[in-house]
Amino acid sequence: MLSNLGNSILFISAFLSISIIYLANKNLKTSNNLIVKNIYQLSLIQSTLIIVCFFTLIAAFVVSDFSLVTVYQNSHSMKPVFYKIAGTWGNHEGSLLLWVIILTIFSFLFLIYNKDHPKKFRLLTLIIQNILILGFLFFILFNSNPFSSLSPTPSEGLGLNPILQDPALAIHPPLLYIGFVGSSIYFSAAMASLIVNYSEKSFSSSIKNWVLISWCFQTLGILVGSVWAYYELGWGGFWFWDPVENASLLPWFAMTALLHSLIVFEKRNLFYFWVIILCLITFILSVTGTFLVRSGILNSVHTFASDPTRGVYILLFLSLMIFSSIYLLFKKYKKENYNLNQNSKETFILINNWFMMFYLITVLLGTIYPIFTDALTDNKISVGPPFYNAIIFPIVVIFLLFMAVGPKVKWIKNRFEDIKVYFLILAGSIILNILILVFIKSYSILSNFIIISALFLIISSLKDGVSAIQKNRIDLARIISHASFGFLVLFIGLNHIFSIERDYNIKVGETKNFENYSIKLEKLDLKDFPNYKAVIGTLEINNNFSSEKNILKPEIRIYDNPKTLTYEASIKTNLLKDYYLTMSNIDRSDYYNIKFQKKPLMIWIWISVVMIVIGGFLRLFKNAKYS
Amino acid sequence: MRNTVKIIIFVIFFFIIGVFYISLTRETNYNTSSLINKEVPQFKIAYFDKNGFYTKQDLIKNNYTLINFWASWCGPCRIEHPILMKLSAENNLKILGINFKDKKELAGKFLKDLGNPYSFLLKDIEGKQSVSFGIYGIPESLLINNENIIIKKFVGPLSLDNYKEIKEMIN
């Protein structure tokens, strides 16, 4: 029954998309500046229907309707309700439905919130967005249908991979999708703007809030993914330069560049084509990421069960997007003359964009290079953290310095009046760095530079904040985001420098000593839980220096459906550090392998990212207030 | 000039999409006869029932290694198992088992019932790692010396003749 209902709604939605395209096209030819009511109504019905369709699928997961292939393959009747619901988007088919929800809702909201803009521009944006919606609806209907039914109905489902049964992972995909699927709306708007030659400053006001929304959610999505990797994967790291992580980072770089160049466009009417290019590549990179993840040409914790026909469809879609955007761009491109003064805000924002492009190209090359060598030369290589660390981190130093100075530079022309202040801040940062070196621990030259530049950015941003408060003209959003980015780099740097990692084989009753610490495996317990059994170790960690005592309880879990062994890290978090402990069994012996890590300031890394996003939301609220 | 730039940009995108397409449709060449006298490919495979990975570099520690691909669901694997048990008594040889697309509890039961000949036991649940060894069906076994060179490949279950052959080669 649910299968029929879902399929019918999908077909009606596709029909609605076609109707919207038809009506919008017809409405384009009328001379008045009004969009006919029918278009609003159809667009609202379409978003509502897709949401109903998604709830139908959620219902199928909740009641464990195994007559649907997707439910059978990704759920189990014994699973907690929360994970049954989260399972709806934890698989390829269901997550595509989430894609379409975001496409339609954004399409509708863009239509109703941009009434001040030219009719043609709005209608064309709607048409292009609906072509995208139609593309994805066809993909769902004919290739990846979450409502495909199975006969005879199996009595039980195959279950959701246990490492995916985690609260962070339940919210990670929706956040990330709002981010990169959300970028579709400014892709459509950019195409529409090219077609109708809508290149005035006011174009920026039609998209800037959408860019902000997608940027905030993309950042949050990446954060939650990292948090999940840290708590669940049991490696003690939070970023692995895994190709799929990179796929989420690529649109982020483009969005960040876009966010900044839009400021110039809005203020000075410069960089129109550059803004358009960034709008186009953000969504193109999002779809490229989807292609890499869903087609199975990459191997990663994220890859869904692969199916080449899926890949062919997305690739076809991607090619159409790329070639139509390049074609349109070439046709409409006019050379813009930038008469930029070296010391102007415009130049500094342009420099920000160069950095973002540099990071984007580095990560893009690192991600697709292995695919190229494999396809062309049969050589399997993997590009790992050493490549990214070597290229990205030295450049971060210069980037942070520009990021500190840039916002204070004036539009058009600037005279560096407060250059002395910057020297003082730099001197202060160097002294702070030396204090850390002398009193705690020495570290590499590059780390020195990173810490100094991060401190420089933090202090300059805070100083800006203080002087802005005095003048009562505070740009809180920017100050919070920039200072928090400085904190983020600082905490990542300190975390890297001061981490301790130790590996031991240990049996019950034994104690291991290292540095100031001793670890004792006190006991092992076997416990039964509703959907798994667990061997729980109790380990006492003593800091002999501060006589601080901690009990950590790592687990080895044996899940029933599907039968899987997972290792649960035990993590003790406080404001200064995390203790991170994983345990695994060793065959045919009573020894257990334990891995102990001390990770300083972990919680501050998460907090910094949250603060960066808060900056973004503040800017969004401010924009909303003024419009 | 502008046209050249346009053409270059188009060509780059065509190239990228072309490569993506090739990656999608590519079939790995399964002809394995060329593997003999070649070095073992780089690999890193998870242990069957503990944390960590076994890599190519670990192979050098053994004089000779027989890499055996097997699964509990594979009938011929049952047939060759007694030969593997006999081989496990050889001092000069370590047997590295790679459990292929299997369920852990069934594989465990298989070894409990028939004995465990493996010095090291790894798992390849998706069967993707084994492909890089040129494996297209199981059981298959590769005999490797301590320079990581593949000196013999056995397709199908090991026979008593194979047993004698291996014994001669390693002694």
XYZ file of N, CA and C in Angstrom, chain A residues 397 400 429 432-433 436 443 446-456 458 489-494 497:
78
model
N 49.279 29.789 7.225
C 49.944 30.855 7.976
C 49.684 32.207 7.304
N 45.977 33.298 7.369
C 45.491 33.849 8.638
C 45.916 35.309 8.789
N 51.819 38.116 19.861
C 51.588 36.717 19.482
C 52.875 35.916 19.580
N 53.615 35.233 23.237
C 52.735 34.157 23.752
C 53.233 32.797 23.290
N 53.613 32.728 22.008
C 54.103 31.468 21.450
C 55.368 31.023 22.181
N 54.585 29.486 25.481
C 54.136 28.087 25.366
C 55.354 27.188 25.159
N 58.184 22.676 19.725
C 57.592 22.033 18.550
C 58.199 22.568 17.258
N 57.220 25.035 11.611
C 55.917 25.292 10.978
C 54.839 25.487 12.050
N 54.870 24.612 13.074
C 53.877 24.741 14.143
C 53.998 26.097 14.816
N 55.244 26.565 15.008
C 55.446 27.899 15.580
C 54.724 28.961 14.767
N 54.928 28.897 13.452
C 54.313 29.887 12.574
C 52.790 29.805 12.643
N 52.275 28.582 12.657
C 50.818 28.421 12.685
C 50.246 29.007 13.972
N 50.890 28.678 15.099
C 50.390 29.179 16.386
C 50.449 30.708 16.406
N 51.579 31.259 15.924
C 51.720 32.725 15.944
C 50.643 33.378 15.069
N 50.453 32.854 13.858
C 49.493 33.510 12.962
C 48.067 33.355 13.490
N 47.776 32.208 14.117
C 46.437 32.026 14.684
C 46.224 33.035 15.815
N 47.234 33.179 16.680
C 47.122 34.148 17.777
C 46.948 35.563 17.222
N 47.680 35.856 16.139
C 47.610 37.176 15.512
C 46.179 37.462 15.050
N 43.410 36.015 16.124
C 42.488 36.098 17.266
C 42.585 37.475 17.922
N 42.134 27.080 14.349
C 43.481 26.702 13.912
C 44.406 26.563 15.114
N 44.272 27.483 16.076
C 45.110 27.427 17.283
C 44.893 26.108 18.033
N 43.619 25.738 18.224
C 43.332 24.520 18.995
C 43.761 23.266 18.237
N 43.554 23.281 16.917
C 44.002 22.114 16.144
C 45.520 21.999 16.272
N 46.205 23.145 16.183
C 47.665 23.144 16.305
C 48.104 22.610 17.656
N 47.535 23.169 18.734
C 47.941 22.743 20.082
C 47.580 21.278 20.311
N 50.156 19.188 18.644
C 51.478 19.240 19.281
C 51.490 18.462 20.603
